[in-house]
CSV table of C-alpha atoms in Angstrom, one decimal:
chain,number,residue,atom,x,y,z
A,1177,MET,CA,-16.4,8.7,14.4
A,1178,ILE,CA,-18.2,11.2,12.2
A,1179,GLU,CA,-18.7,14.4,14.3
A,1180,ARG,CA,-20.3,16.6,11.6
A,1181,PHE,CA,-22.0,16.1,8.2
A,1182,TYR,CA,-22.9,18.7,5.8
A,1183,LEU,CA,-24.7,18.4,2.5
A,1184,LYS,CA,-25.6,20.8,-0.1
A,1185,ASP,CA,-27.7,20.6,-3.3
A,1186,TYR,CA,-28.4,17.0,-3.8
A,1187,LEU,CA,-31.7,16.1,-5.3
A,1188,SER,CA,-34.4,16.9,-2.8
A,1189,PHE,CA,-32.0,18.2,-0.4
A,1190,LYS,CA,-31.1,21.9,-0.4
A,1191,GLU,CA,-28.8,22.2,2.6
A,1192,ILE,CA,-28.5,20.3,5.8
A,1193,GLU,CA,-26.1,19.9,8.6
A,1194,LEU,CA,-25.9,17.0,11.2
A,1195,ASN,CA,-24.0,16.6,14.3
A,1196,PRO,CA,-24.0,12.7,15.1
A,1197,THR,CA,-23.1,11.5,18.5
A,1198,ALA,CA,-21.3,8.3,19.3
A,1199,GLY,CA,-23.3,5.1,19.6
A,1200,LEU,CA,-26.4,4.1,17.6
A,1201,VAL,CA,-27.7,6.8,15.5
A,1202,VAL,CA,-31.1,6.0,13.8
A,1203,PHE,CA,-32.7,7.6,10.8
A,1204,THR,CA,-36.3,7.2,10.0
A,1205,GLY,CA,-39.0,8.7,7.9
A,1206,PRO,CA,-41.8,8.1,5.4
A,1207,SER,CA,-40.8,6.2,2.2
A,1208,GLY,CA,-39.4,8.5,-0.3
A,1209,SER,CA,-38.3,11.2,2.2
A,1210,GLY,CA,-34.7,10.9,1.3
A,1211,LYS,CA,-33.2,8.5,3.9
A,1212,SER,CA,-31.1,6.3,1.3
A,1213,ILE,CA,-30.1,9.4,-0.6
A,1214,LEU,CA,-28.8,10.9,2.7
A,1215,MET,CA,-26.8,7.7,3.5
A,1216,LYS,CA,-25.6,7.7,-0.2
A,1217,SER,CA,-24.4,11.3,0.3
A,1218,ILE,CA,-22.6,10.6,3.6
A,1219,LEU,CA,-20.8,7.6,1.9
A,1220,SER,CA,-19.9,9.8,-1.1
A,1221,SER,CA,-18.2,12.3,1.2
A,1222,LEU,CA,-15.8,9.6,2.4
A,1223,GLY,CA,-15.2,8.2,-1.1
A,1224,THR,CA,-16.9,4.9,-0.9
A,1225,ASP,CA,-20.0,5.9,-3.2
A,1226,SER,CA,-20.5,8.6,-5.5
A,1227,CYS,CA,-23.5,11.2,-5.9
A,1228,GLU,CA,-24.3,14.5,-7.7
A,1229,ALA,CA,-24.4,16.8,-4.7
A,1230,SER,CA,-22.5,20.1,-5.1
A,1231,LEU,CA,-21.0,19.5,-1.7
A,1232,CYS,CA,-20.8,16.6,0.8
A,1233,GLU,CA,-18.5,17.0,3.7
A,1234,SER,CA,-17.7,14.7,6.8
A,1235,SER,CA,-15.6,15.9,9.9
A,1236,VAL,CA,-14.1,12.7,11.4
A,1237,THR,CA,-11.9,12.0,14.3
A,1238,TRP,CA,-10.0,9.2,12.4
A,1239,GLU,CA,-6.2,9.4,12.5
A,1240,ILE,CA,-4.2,10.1,9.3
A,1241,ASP,CA,-0.7,8.6,8.9
A,1242,ALA,CA,1.0,11.8,7.4
A,1243,ALA,CA,4.2,9.8,6.4
A,1244,ASP,CA,2.1,7.2,4.4
A,1245,THR,CA,-0.4,9.7,2.9
A,1246,GLY,CA,1.5,13.1,2.7
A,1247,ILE,CA,-1.6,14.6,4.5
A,1248,GLU,CA,-1.1,16.3,7.7
A,1249,ASN,CA,-3.2,15.0,10.5
A,1250,ASP,CA,-5.5,17.3,12.5
A,1251,ASP,CA,-7.7,16.8,15.7
A,1252,ILE,CA,-10.7,16.7,13.3
A,1253,ASN,CA,-10.0,15.8,9.6
A,1254,ILE,CA,-12.3,17.0,6.9
A,1255,PHE,CA,-13.3,14.6,4.1
A,1256,LYS,CA,-15.0,16.4,1.1
A,1257,HIS,CA,-16.5,15.7,-2.1
A,1258,ILE,CA,-17.4,18.4,-4.6
A,1259,LYS,CA,-19.2,18.0,-7.7
A,1260,LYS,CA,-19.2,20.7,-10.4
A,1261,GLU,CA,-18.4,19.6,-13.8
A,1262,LYS,CA,-16.4,16.6,-12.4
A,1263,SER,CA,-16.0,15.1,-9.0
A,1264,ARG,CA,-13.4,16.2,-6.8
A,1265,TYR,CA,-12.1,15.0,-3.4
A,1266,PHE,CA,-10.3,16.7,-0.6
A,1267,ILE,CA,-8.9,15.7,2.9
A,1268,ASN,CA,-8.1,18.9,5.1
A,1269,ASN,CA,-8.4,21.0,1.8
A,1270,GLN,CA,-5.7,18.9,0.1
A,1271,SER,CA,-7.0,17.4,-3.2
A,1272,VAL,CA,-6.8,13.7,-3.4
A,1273,SER,CA,-8.1,10.9,-5.7
A,1274,LYS,CA,-11.2,8.9,-5.0
A,1275,LYS,CA,-9.0,5.8,-4.6
A,1276,ALA,CA,-6.8,7.7,-2.0
A,1277,ILE,CA,-9.8,8.9,0.1
A,1278,SER,CA,-11.6,5.6,-0.2
A,1279,GLY,CA,-8.5,3.7,1.0
A,1280,LEU,CA,-8.3,5.9,4.1
A,1281,SER,CA,-12.0,5.7,4.9
A,1282,SER,CA,-11.9,1.9,4.4
A,1283,ASN,CA,-9.8,1.5,7.6
A,1284,TYR,CA,-12.6,3.0,9.7
A,1285,LEU,CA,-15.8,2.6,7.8
A,1286,ARG,CA,-18.1,-0.4,6.9
A,1287,HIS,CA,-21.1,-0.3,5.0
A,1288,LEU,CA,-23.3,-3.2,5.6
A,1289,SER,CA,-25.5,-3.5,2.7
A,1290,LEU,CA,-24.3,-5.8,-0.1
A,1291,LYS,CA,-22.6,-9.2,0.5
A,1292,ASP,CA,-19.5,-8.0,1.5
A,1293,PHE,CA,-17.3,-11.2,2.8
A,1294,SER,CA,-14.5,-9.2,4.3
A,1295,ASP,CA,-15.6,-10.1,7.9
A,1296,PHE,CA,-15.4,-13.7,7.0
A,1297,GLU,CA,-12.1,-13.5,5.6
A,1298,ASN,CA,-9.7,-16.3,7.3
A,1299,GLU,CA,-7.2,-13.7,8.8
A,1300,ASN,CA,-10.2,-11.8,10.4
A,1301,LEU,CA,-11.8,-15.0,12.0
A,1302,ILE,CA,-8.5,-16.4,13.0
A,1303,SER,CA,-7.7,-13.0,14.7
A,1304,ILE,CA,-11.1,-13.3,16.7
A,1305,ILE,CA,-10.4,-16.9,17.9
A,1306,ASP,CA,-6.7,-15.9,18.9
A,1307,THR,CA,-7.9,-12.9,20.9
A,1308,ARG,CA,-10.5,-15.0,22.6
A,1309,ILE,CA,-7.6,-17.6,23.4
A,1310,GLN,CA,-5.4,-14.8,24.7
A,1311,ASN,CA,-8.1,-13.4,26.9
A,1312,LYS,CA,-8.2,-16.7,28.8
A,1313,SER,CA,-4.5,-16.0,29.9
A,1314,THR,CA,-3.1,-18.5,27.3
A,1315,ASP,CA,0.1,-16.8,25.9
A,1316,ILE,CA,-0.8,-17.4,22.4
A,1317,LYS,CA,0.8,-14.1,21.4
A,1318,SER,CA,4.3,-15.1,22.2
A,1319,LEU,CA,3.6,-18.5,20.3
A,1320,LYS,CA,2.4,-16.5,17.3
A,1321,ASP,CA,5.4,-14.2,17.4
A,1322,GLU,CA,7.8,-17.1,17.4
A,1323,TYR,CA,5.7,-18.9,14.5
A,1324,GLU,CA,5.9,-15.7,12.5
A,1325,LYS,CA,9.6,-15.2,13.0
A,1326,SER,CA,10.3,-19.0,12.1
A,1327,PHE,CA,7.9,-18.7,9.0
A,1328,ILE,CA,9.6,-15.6,7.6
A,1329,GLU,CA,13.1,-17.2,8.1
A,1330,HIS,CA,11.9,-20.4,6.6
A,1331,SER,CA,10.3,-18.7,3.6
A,1332,GLU,CA,13.5,-16.7,3.0
A,1333,VAL,CA,15.6,-19.9,3.2
A,1334,ARG,CA,13.1,-21.5,0.8
A,1335,ILE,CA,13.3,-18.7,-1.6
A,1336,GLU,CA,17.0,-19.0,-1.7
A,1337,LEU,CA,17.0,-22.7,-2.1
A,1338,ASP,CA,14.5,-22.5,-4.9
A,1339,LYS,CA,16.8,-19.9,-6.4
A,1340,ILE,CA,19.7,-22.3,-6.2
A,1341,GLU,CA,17.9,-25.3,-7.4
A,1342,GLU,CA,16.8,-23.1,-10.5
A,1343,GLU,CA,20.3,-22.0,-11.1
A,1344,GLU,CA,21.5,-25.7,-10.7
A,1345,ARG,CA,19.3,-26.7,-13.6
A,1346,LYS,CA,20.9,-24.1,-15.7
A,1347,ILE,CA,24.3,-24.3,-14.2
A,1348,VAL,CA,26.3,-25.6,-17.3
A,1349,GLU,CA,24.6,-22.8,-19.4
A,1350,LEU,CA,25.2,-20.2,-16.7
A,1351,LYS,CA,28.8,-21.1,-16.2
A,1352,GLU,CA,29.5,-21.1,-20.0
A,1353,PHE,CA,27.9,-17.7,-20.3
A,1354,ALA,CA,29.9,-16.2,-17.4
A,1355,THR,CA,33.1,-17.6,-18.9
A,1356,PHE,CA,32.2,-16.3,-22.3
A,1357,GLU,CA,31.6,-12.8,-20.8
A,1358,ILE,CA,34.7,-12.8,-18.7
A,1359,ASN,CA,36.9,-13.9,-21.8
A,1360,LYS,CA,35.2,-11.3,-24.0
A,1361,ILE,CA,36.3,-8.6,-21.9
A,1362,GLN,CA,39.6,-10.2,-20.9
A,1363,ASP,CA,40.7,-10.9,-24.5
A,1364,ILE,CA,40.5,-7.2,-25.1
A,1365,ASP,CA,41.9,-6.4,-21.7
A,1366,PRO,CA,41.0,-2.8,-21.6
A,1367,LYS,CA,42.6,-0.4,-19.0
A,1368,ALA,CA,40.7,2.3,-17.1
A,1369,SER,CA,40.7,5.6,-19.1
A,1370,GLU,CA,42.6,3.9,-22.1
A,1371,ASP,CA,40.0,4.9,-24.5
A,1372,GLU,CA,40.6,8.5,-23.7
A,1373,GLU,CA,44.4,8.3,-24.2
A,1374,LEU,CA,44.0,6.6,-27.4
A,1375,LEU,CA,41.6,9.2,-28.8
A,1376,GLU,CA,44.1,11.9,-27.8
A,1377,ILE,CA,46.9,10.0,-29.7
A,1378,LYS,CA,44.6,9.8,-32.7
A,1379,LYS,CA,43.9,13.4,-32.5
A,1380,GLU,CA,47.6,14.2,-32.2
A,1381,LEU,CA,48.6,11.9,-35.3
A,1382,SER,CA,45.8,13.5,-37.4
A,1383,ARG,CA,47.4,17.0,-37.0
A,1384,LYS,CA,51.1,16.0,-36.8
A,1385,GLU,CA,52.1,16.7,-40.3
A,1386,LYS,CA,50.3,20.0,-40.6
A,1387,VAL,CA,51.6,21.2,-37.2
A,1388,LEU,CA,55.2,20.2,-37.9
A,1389,GLU,CA,54.9,22.1,-41.3
A,1390,THR,CA,53.7,25.2,-39.5
A,1391,ILE,CA,56.4,25.0,-36.9
A,1392,SER,CA,59.1,24.7,-39.8
A,1393,SER,CA,57.6,27.8,-41.5
A,1394,ALA,CA,57.7,29.8,-38.3
A,1395,ASN,CA,61.2,28.9,-37.4
A,1396,ILE,CA,62.3,31.6,-39.9
A,1397,ILE,CA,61.5,34.1,-37.0
A,1398,PHE,CA,64.8,32.9,-35.3
A,1399,GLU,CA,66.9,34.0,-38.4
A,1400,SER,CA,66.0,37.6,-37.7
A,1401,GLU,CA,66.6,37.5,-33.9
A,1402,HIS,CA,69.9,39.2,-34.0
A,1403,PHE,CA,68.5,42.1,-36.0
A,1404,VAL,CA,65.9,42.7,-33.2
A,1405,ASN,CA,68.6,42.5,-30.5
A,1406,SER,CA,70.7,45.1,-32.5
A,1407,ALA,CA,67.8,47.4,-33.0
A,1408,LEU,CA,67.2,47.3,-29.1
A,1409,ASP,CA,70.9,48.0,-28.5
A,1410,SER,CA,70.7,51.0,-30.6
A,1411,LEU,CA,67.8,52.3,-28.6
A,1412,ASP,CA,69.5,51.6,-25.4
A,1413,ALA,CA,66.5,49.4,-24.5
A,1414,ASP,CA,66.7,46.3,-22.3
A,1415,SER,CA,66.5,43.3,-24.5
A,1416,SER,CA,65.9,40.7,-21.8
A,1417,PHE,CA,62.2,40.8,-22.4
A,1418,PHE,CA,62.8,39.8,-26.1
A,1419,ASP,CA,65.2,37.2,-25.2
A,1420,ASP,CA,62.9,35.5,-22.7
A,1421,SER,CA,60.2,35.5,-25.1
A,1422,MET,CA,62.2,33.9,-28.0
A,1423,ASN,CA,63.8,31.4,-25.6
A,1424,GLU,CA,60.1,30.4,-24.6
A,1425,LEU,CA,58.9,30.3,-28.0
A,1426,ARG,CA,62.0,28.1,-28.9
A,1427,ALA,CA,61.3,25.7,-26.1
A,1428,LEU,CA,57.7,25.5,-27.1
A,1429,PHE,CA,58.6,24.6,-30.7
A,1430,ASP,CA,61.1,22.1,-29.6
A,1431,SER,CA,58.6,20.3,-27.2
A,1432,ALA,CA,56.1,20.0,-29.8
A,1433,GLU,CA,58.6,18.6,-32.4
A,1434,ALA,CA,59.8,16.1,-29.9
A,1435,ARG,CA,56.3,15.1,-29.0
A,1436,PHE,CA,55.3,14.7,-32.5
A,1437,ASN,CA,58.6,12.9,-33.4
A,1438,ALA,CA,57.9,10.5,-30.5
A,1439,LEU,CA,54.7,9.4,-32.5
A,1440,GLU,CA,56.9,8.2,-35.5
A,1441,ASP,CA,56.8,4.5,-34.1
A,1442,ILE,CA,53.0,4.5,-33.6
A,1443,ASP,CA,51.0,2.6,-36.1
A,1444,ILE,CA,47.6,4.6,-36.8
A,1445,GLU,CA,46.1,1.4,-38.0
A,1446,GLU,CA,46.7,-0.3,-34.7
A,1447,VAL,CA,45.3,2.8,-32.7
A,1448,LEU,CA,42.3,2.8,-34.8
A,1449,ASN,CA,41.6,-0.9,-34.4
A,1450,ARG,CA,42.1,-0.6,-30.7
A,1451,ILE,CA,39.8,2.3,-30.4
A,1452,GLU,CA,37.2,0.2,-32.3
A,1453,GLU,CA,37.8,-2.8,-29.9
A,1454,LEU,CA,37.2,-0.4,-26.9
A,1455,SER,CA,34.3,1.2,-28.5
A,1456,SER,CA,32.6,-2.2,-28.9
A,1457,LEU,CA,32.8,-2.6,-25.1
A,1458,LYS,CA,31.5,0.8,-24.5
A,1459,ARG,CA,28.5,0.2,-26.7
A,1460,ARG,CA,27.7,-2.9,-24.8
A,1461,TYR,CA,28.4,-2.0,-21.3
A,1462,GLY,CA,28.5,1.9,-21.1
A,1463,SER,CA,31.9,2.6,-20.4
A,1464,ILE,CA,35.4,0.8,-19.9
A,1465,GLU,CA,34.9,1.2,-16.1
A,1466,GLU,CA,31.5,-0.6,-16.3
A,1467,ALA,CA,33.0,-3.3,-18.5
A,1468,LEU,CA,35.7,-4.0,-16.0
A,1469,ALA,CA,33.1,-4.0,-13.1
A,1470,TYR,CA,31.0,-6.4,-15.1
A,1471,LYS,CA,33.8,-8.7,-15.7
A,1472,GLU,CA,34.5,-8.7,-11.8
A,1473,GLN,CA,30.9,-9.6,-11.2
A,1474,LYS,CA,30.9,-12.4,-13.6
A,1475,ILE,CA,34.2,-13.8,-12.0
A,1476,ILE,CA,32.3,-13.7,-8.4
A,1477,GLU,CA,29.3,-15.4,-10.1
A,1478,LEU,CA,31.5,-18.0,-11.6
A,1479,ALA,CA,33.0,-18.8,-8.3
A,1480,LYS,CA,29.5,-19.0,-6.8
A,1481,TYR,CA,28.5,-21.5,-9.5
A,1482,GLU,CA,31.5,-23.6,-8.7
A,1483,ASN,CA,30.7,-23.7,-5.0
A,1484,ILE,CA,26.9,-24.1,-5.4
A,1485,GLU,CA,26.8,-27.6,-4.2
A,1486,ILE,CA,28.2,-26.6,-0.9
A,1487,THR,CA,26.1,-23.6,-0.6
A,1488,LYS,CA,23.0,-26.0,-1.5
A,1489,ASP,CA,23.9,-28.5,1.0
A,1490,GLU,CA,24.0,-26.0,3.8
A,1491,LEU,CA,20.6,-24.5,2.8
A,1492,VAL,CA,19.0,-28.0,2.5
A,1493,LYS,CA,19.9,-28.8,6.1
A,1494,LYS,CA,18.9,-25.3,7.3
A,1495,GLU,CA,15.6,-25.5,5.4
A,1496,ALA,CA,14.8,-28.9,7.0
A,1497,ILE,CA,15.4,-27.7,10.5
A,1498,LEU,CA,13.2,-24.7,10.0
A,1499,SER,CA,10.5,-26.7,8.3
A,1500,LYS,CA,10.1,-28.9,11.4
A,1501,GLU,CA,10.2,-25.9,13.5
A,1502,VAL,CA,7.6,-24.0,11.6
A,1503,GLN,CA,5.3,-27.1,11.4
A,1504,LYS,CA,5.8,-27.8,15.2
A,1505,LEU,CA,4.7,-24.3,16.0
A,1506,ALA,CA,1.7,-24.3,13.4
A,1507,ASP,CA,0.6,-27.6,15.1
A,1508,SER,CA,0.7,-25.9,18.5
A,1509,LEU,CA,-1.5,-22.9,17.2
A,1510,THR,CA,-3.9,-25.3,15.7
A,1511,ILE,CA,-4.4,-27.2,18.9
A,1512,LEU,CA,-5.1,-23.9,20.8
A,1513,ARG,CA,-7.5,-22.9,18.0
A,1514,LYS,CA,-9.3,-26.2,17.9
A,1515,GLU,CA,-9.7,-26.1,21.7
A,1516,GLU,CA,-11.4,-22.7,21.6
A,1517,LEU,CA,-13.5,-23.5,18.4
A,1518,SER,CA,-16.4,-25.2,20.3
A,1519,THR,CA,-16.7,-22.1,22.7
A,1520,PHE,CA,-16.4,-19.8,19.8
A,1521,THR,CA,-19.2,-21.6,17.9
A,1522,ASN,CA,-21.4,-21.7,21.0
A,1523,ASP,CA,-21.1,-18.0,21.6
A,1524,LEU,CA,-21.7,-17.2,17.9
A,1525,ASN,CA,-24.8,-19.4,17.9
A,1526,LYS,CA,-26.1,-17.6,21.0
A,1527,TYR,CA,-25.9,-14.3,19.0
A,1528,LEU,CA,-27.6,-16.2,16.1
A,1529,LYS,CA,-30.3,-17.4,18.4
A,1530,ASP,CA,-31.0,-13.9,19.6
A,1531,LEU,CA,-31.0,-12.6,15.9
A,1532,TYR,CA,-33.5,-15.5,15.1
A,1533,LEU,CA,-31.2,-17.2,12.7
A,1534,ARG,CA,-30.3,-20.9,12.5
A,1535,ASP,CA,-27.1,-22.3,13.9
A,1536,ALA,CA,-23.8,-22.0,12.3
A,1537,GLN,CA,-21.3,-24.7,11.7
A,1538,VAL,CA,-17.7,-23.6,12.3
A,1539,SER,CA,-14.7,-26.0,11.3
A,1540,ILE,CA,-11.0,-25.7,10.9
A,1541,GLN,CA,-9.2,-27.4,8.0
A,1542,ASP,CA,-5.5,-27.5,7.1
A,1543,ILE,CA,-4.3,-25.3,4.3
A,1544,GLU,CA,-0.8,-24.5,3.1
A,1545,LEU,CA,1.4,-22.7,5.7
A,1546,ASN,CA,1.0,-19.0,5.7
A,1547,SER,CA,2.0,-16.0,8.1
A,1548,TYR,CA,-0.7,-17.0,10.7
A,1549,GLY,CA,-0.3,-20.7,10.6
A,1550,LYS,CA,-2.0,-23.7,8.6
A,1551,ASP,CA,-5.6,-23.1,9.8
A,1552,GLU,CA,-8.6,-22.1,7.7
A,1553,ILE,CA,-11.9,-21.2,9.5
A,1554,LEU,CA,-15.0,-22.2,7.6
A,1555,ILE,CA,-18.4,-21.0,8.5
A,1556,ASN,CA,-21.9,-22.4,7.0
A,1557,LEU,CA,-25.2,-21.5,8.2
A,1558,ASN,CA,-27.5,-24.4,8.9
A,1559,ASN,CA,-25.1,-26.3,6.5
A,1560,THR,CA,-25.5,-23.8,3.7
A,1561,GLU,CA,-22.7,-22.0,2.3
A,1562,LEU,CA,-22.6,-18.2,2.9
A,1563,SER,CA,-22.7,-17.3,-0.7
A,1564,LYS,CA,-26.1,-19.0,-0.9
A,1565,VAL,CA,-27.9,-17.4,2.1
A,1566,SER,CA,-30.1,-14.5,1.7
A,1567,THR,CA,-28.8,-11.0,2.1
A,1568,GLY,CA,-30.9,-10.5,5.4
A,1569,GLU,CA,-29.5,-13.5,7.0
A,1570,PHE,CA,-25.8,-12.8,5.8
A,1571,ASN,CA,-25.9,-9.3,7.3
A,1572,ARG,CA,-27.2,-10.7,10.6
A,1573,LEU,CA,-24.4,-13.3,10.7
A,1574,ARG,CA,-21.9,-10.4,10.1
A,1575,LEU,CA,-23.4,-8.6,13.1
A,1576,ALA,CA,-23.0,-11.7,15.0
A,1577,ILE,CA,-19.3,-11.9,14.1
A,1578,LEU,CA,-18.8,-8.2,14.7
A,1579,ALA,CA,-20.4,-8.6,18.2
A,1580,LEU,CA,-17.9,-11.6,19.0
A,1581,LYS,CA,-15.2,-9.3,17.9
A,1582,SER,CA,-16.1,-6.3,19.7
A,1583,GLU,CA,-16.4,-8.2,23.1
A,1584,PHE,CA,-12.5,-7.7,23.5
A,1585,MET,CA,-12.2,-4.3,21.6
A,1586,ASN,CA,-10.5,-1.7,23.7
A,1587,GLN,CA,-11.0,1.1,21.3
A,1588,ASN,CA,-13.4,2.7,18.9
A,1589,GLY,CA,-13.8,0.3,16.0
A,1590,GLY,CA,-14.9,3.2,13.6
A,1591,VAL,CA,-18.3,3.6,11.8
A,1592,LEU,CA,-20.9,1.1,10.7
A,1593,MET,CA,-23.4,2.2,8.2
A,1594,LEU,CA,-26.5,-0.1,7.8
A,1595,ASP,CA,-29.4,0.5,5.3
A,1596,GLU,CA,-32.7,-1.1,6.5
A,1597,ILE,CA,-31.0,-4.1,8.1
A,1598,ASP,CA,-34.3,-5.0,9.8
A,1599,ALA,CA,-36.4,-4.9,6.7
A,1600,ASN,CA,-38.8,-7.6,6.5
A,1601,LEU,CA,-38.1,-8.8,10.0
A,1602,SER,CA,-40.7,-9.6,12.6
A,1603,GLY,CA,-40.9,-7.3,15.7
A,1604,GLU,CA,-38.9,-9.9,17.7
A,1605,GLU,CA,-36.3,-10.3,15.0
A,1606,SER,CA,-36.0,-6.5,14.7
A,1607,MET,CA,-35.6,-6.2,18.5
A,1608,SER,CA,-32.9,-8.9,18.4
A,1609,VAL,CA,-31.0,-7.0,15.7
A,1610,ALA,CA,-31.4,-3.7,17.9
A,1611,LYS,CA,-30.0,-5.4,21.0
A,1612,VAL,CA,-27.0,-6.5,19.1
A,1613,LEU,CA,-26.5,-3.2,17.5
A,1614,ARG,CA,-26.8,-1.5,20.9
A,1615,GLN,CA,-24.0,-3.7,22.1
A,1616,LEU,CA,-21.9,-2.9,19.0
A,1617,SER,CA,-22.5,0.8,19.5
A,1618,LYS,CA,-20.1,0.7,22.7
A,1619,HIS,CA,-17.3,0.2,20.1
A,1620,PHE,CA,-18.6,1.5,16.9
A,1621,GLN,CA,-20.5,4.7,15.8
A,1622,ILE,CA,-23.5,3.1,14.0
A,1623,PHE,CA,-25.7,4.7,11.5
A,1624,VAL,CA,-28.8,2.8,10.6
A,1625,ILE,CA,-31.9,3.4,8.5
A,1626,SER,CA,-35.0,1.7,10.1
A,1627,HIS,CA,-38.7,1.2,9.3
A,1628,GLN,CA,-39.2,-0.9,12.5
A,1629,PRO,CA,-40.2,0.6,16.1
A,1630,GLN,CA,-38.0,-1.8,18.0
A,1631,LEU,CA,-34.7,-0.9,16.3
A,1632,THR,CA,-35.7,2.8,16.2
A,1633,SER,CA,-36.4,2.9,19.9
A,1634,MET,CA,-32.8,1.6,20.7
A,1635,GLY,CA,-31.2,4.6,19.0
A,1636,GLU,CA,-29.2,6.8,21.2
A,1637,GLN,CA,-29.7,9.6,18.7
A,1638,HIS,CA,-32.7,9.8,16.4
A,1639,PHE,CA,-33.0,11.8,13.1
A,1640,LEU,CA,-36.2,12.2,11.2
A,1641,VAL,CA,-35.9,12.5,7.5
A,1642,HIS,CA,-39.0,14.2,6.0
A,1643,LYS,CA,-40.3,16.4,3.2
A,1644,ASN,CA,-41.6,20.0,3.3
A,1645,GLU,CA,-43.3,20.4,0.0
A,1646,ASP,CA,-40.6,19.0,-2.3
A,1647,GLU,CA,-37.5,19.6,-0.2
A,1648,SER,CA,-36.2,17.0,2.2
A,1649,MET,CA,-35.3,18.1,5.7
A,1650,VAL,CA,-33.5,16.4,8.7
A,1651,LYS,CA,-34.6,17.1,12.2
A,1652,GLU,CA,-33.0,15.6,15.5
A,1653,LEU,CA,-35.7,14.5,17.7
A,1654,ASN,CA,-36.2,14.9,21.4
A,1655,PHE,CA,-38.1,12.2,23.5
A,1656,GLU,CA,-41.5,13.4,22.8
A,1657,ASP,CA,-41.0,13.9,19.1
A,1658,ARG,CA,-39.4,10.3,19.0
A,1659,VAL,CA,-42.6,9.0,20.7
A,1660,ASP,CA,-44.6,10.6,17.9
A,1661,GLU,CA,-42.4,9.2,15.2
A,1662,ILE,CA,-42.2,5.7,16.5
A,1663,ALA,CA,-46.1,5.7,16.9
A,1664,ARG,CA,-46.3,6.8,13.3
A,1665,ILE,CA,-44.1,3.9,12.3
A,1666,ILE,CA,-46.3,1.5,14.3
A,1667,SER,CA,-49.8,2.7,13.1
A,1668,GLY,CA,-49.1,4.8,10.0
A,1669,ASP,CA,-50.3,8.4,9.6
A,1670,SER,CA,-53.4,8.0,11.9
A,1671,VAL,CA,-51.5,7.7,15.0
A,1672,SER,CA,-53.5,6.1,17.8
A,1673,ASN,CA,-53.1,6.5,21.6
A,1674,GLU,CA,-52.3,2.8,21.7
A,1675,ALA,CA,-49.5,3.3,19.3
A,1676,LYS,CA,-48.2,6.4,21.2
A,1677,SER,CA,-48.2,4.3,24.5
A,1678,PHE,CA,-46.5,1.4,23.0
A,1679,ALA,CA,-43.8,3.8,21.6
A,1680,LYS,CA,-43.3,5.3,24.9
A,1681,GLU,CA,-43.0,1.8,26.5
A,1682,LEU,CA,-40.3,0.9,23.9
A,1683,LEU,CA,-38.2,4.1,24.5
A,1684,GLU,CA,-38.4,3.7,28.3
A,1685,ALA,CA,-37.3,0.1,27.9
A,1686,SER,CA,-34.3,1.0,25.7
A,1687,ARG,CA,-32.9,3.3,28.5
A,1688,CYS,CA,-32.5,0.2,30.7
A,1689,VAL,CA,-30.4,-1.7,27.9
């Protein structure tokens, strides 16, 4: 629920703070006082509308999944819209996009103003009927769980089978391609790290002549070796360090000459050609190792193509078994739903009668199997498609659907916001809407703007929106204040004693509902 709402600087509103309670919250006031503006600002704070207020902020008790949203959940979460040069949205002082804040709000908030068909979506209607069946001690839940498990398994097998059948249509081409790719790599027959070794050989060959020439020139040092030894002897100096150095130098030169001489039989053209072959593989596959891995992958694919008929036969048999199982379970669900349909229709029409609406016709037709069966629930109002009924009738029908759903709700269903749902209704019609809303208020916090005394009297909390000169104000009314306001709605600005008496009767009667 929304526990607190704060608004600053929006059109005729300077600054207001509301502390709504649970249940049915009614807003009334003269035309032009700012009721719809106030409703719009509340929706804006939750990202489902937009306004030019410098600040609108709602404190809500809704749960936030930190893992999904990255926003820490508090006991009370603060949703905020700030408008300066541009609009910015925050949840618990963390900046979020309008899409993100709207997405979170949509889990808990419904604004019954325009023709929103979400309450008539098939999945929602199926859920209401299934809940009613379950409530009659018919274990439809285990049947649905079994169906969903089989449906998912069947879908996975069907996808695999479709994939194989698609591959089968291309099997010759796929086999030729796999074979071509394997041969392409196999003809070159690369070895891991071979390219690095060949590049090192190429490097050695390119400097062989120069290095050997340099070593040959440096060998002259050994011709003077005995002169150095004689000098060291005459100085009575230990010559072992010199001998060791010369021996190490001689070994180094010998090793280098041997290594370069070993390259005599290597054909530089062959090395360069081999390097180019390996480079072509690297350009295509990234590295020698990746080329080898790709070859192994294609070998596995080729083996699979060779065995595709065996795999397909197994999947066809499995798919047929699962298809029968899914169809059987779906038929069982349909039987239970059709048995419940007449009771569902009767109960819906009881609400519609209370709401002074014509009867609805509800039917089930077969559709393609999906995750909740093969049933589509269709609702018409007096044989008129929902898209063609008036907005007033449509929203009262929505209330009836919500009322049916709420009969088995164990927890708070969030917030409903209704803008003048009783507009252009008679007193009896308005009272019928009020009674349904009062029932729904056990499960929803409901904000409603009303111009009718019947619905207004049913409110469990009543705010008056009025103007003081050009500034809009909001005041929570006590019992006596409510009598005066409902009397004003009944008789206009010239409040009569009869109007006050009737207002008091309405309020007293509402306490018994």
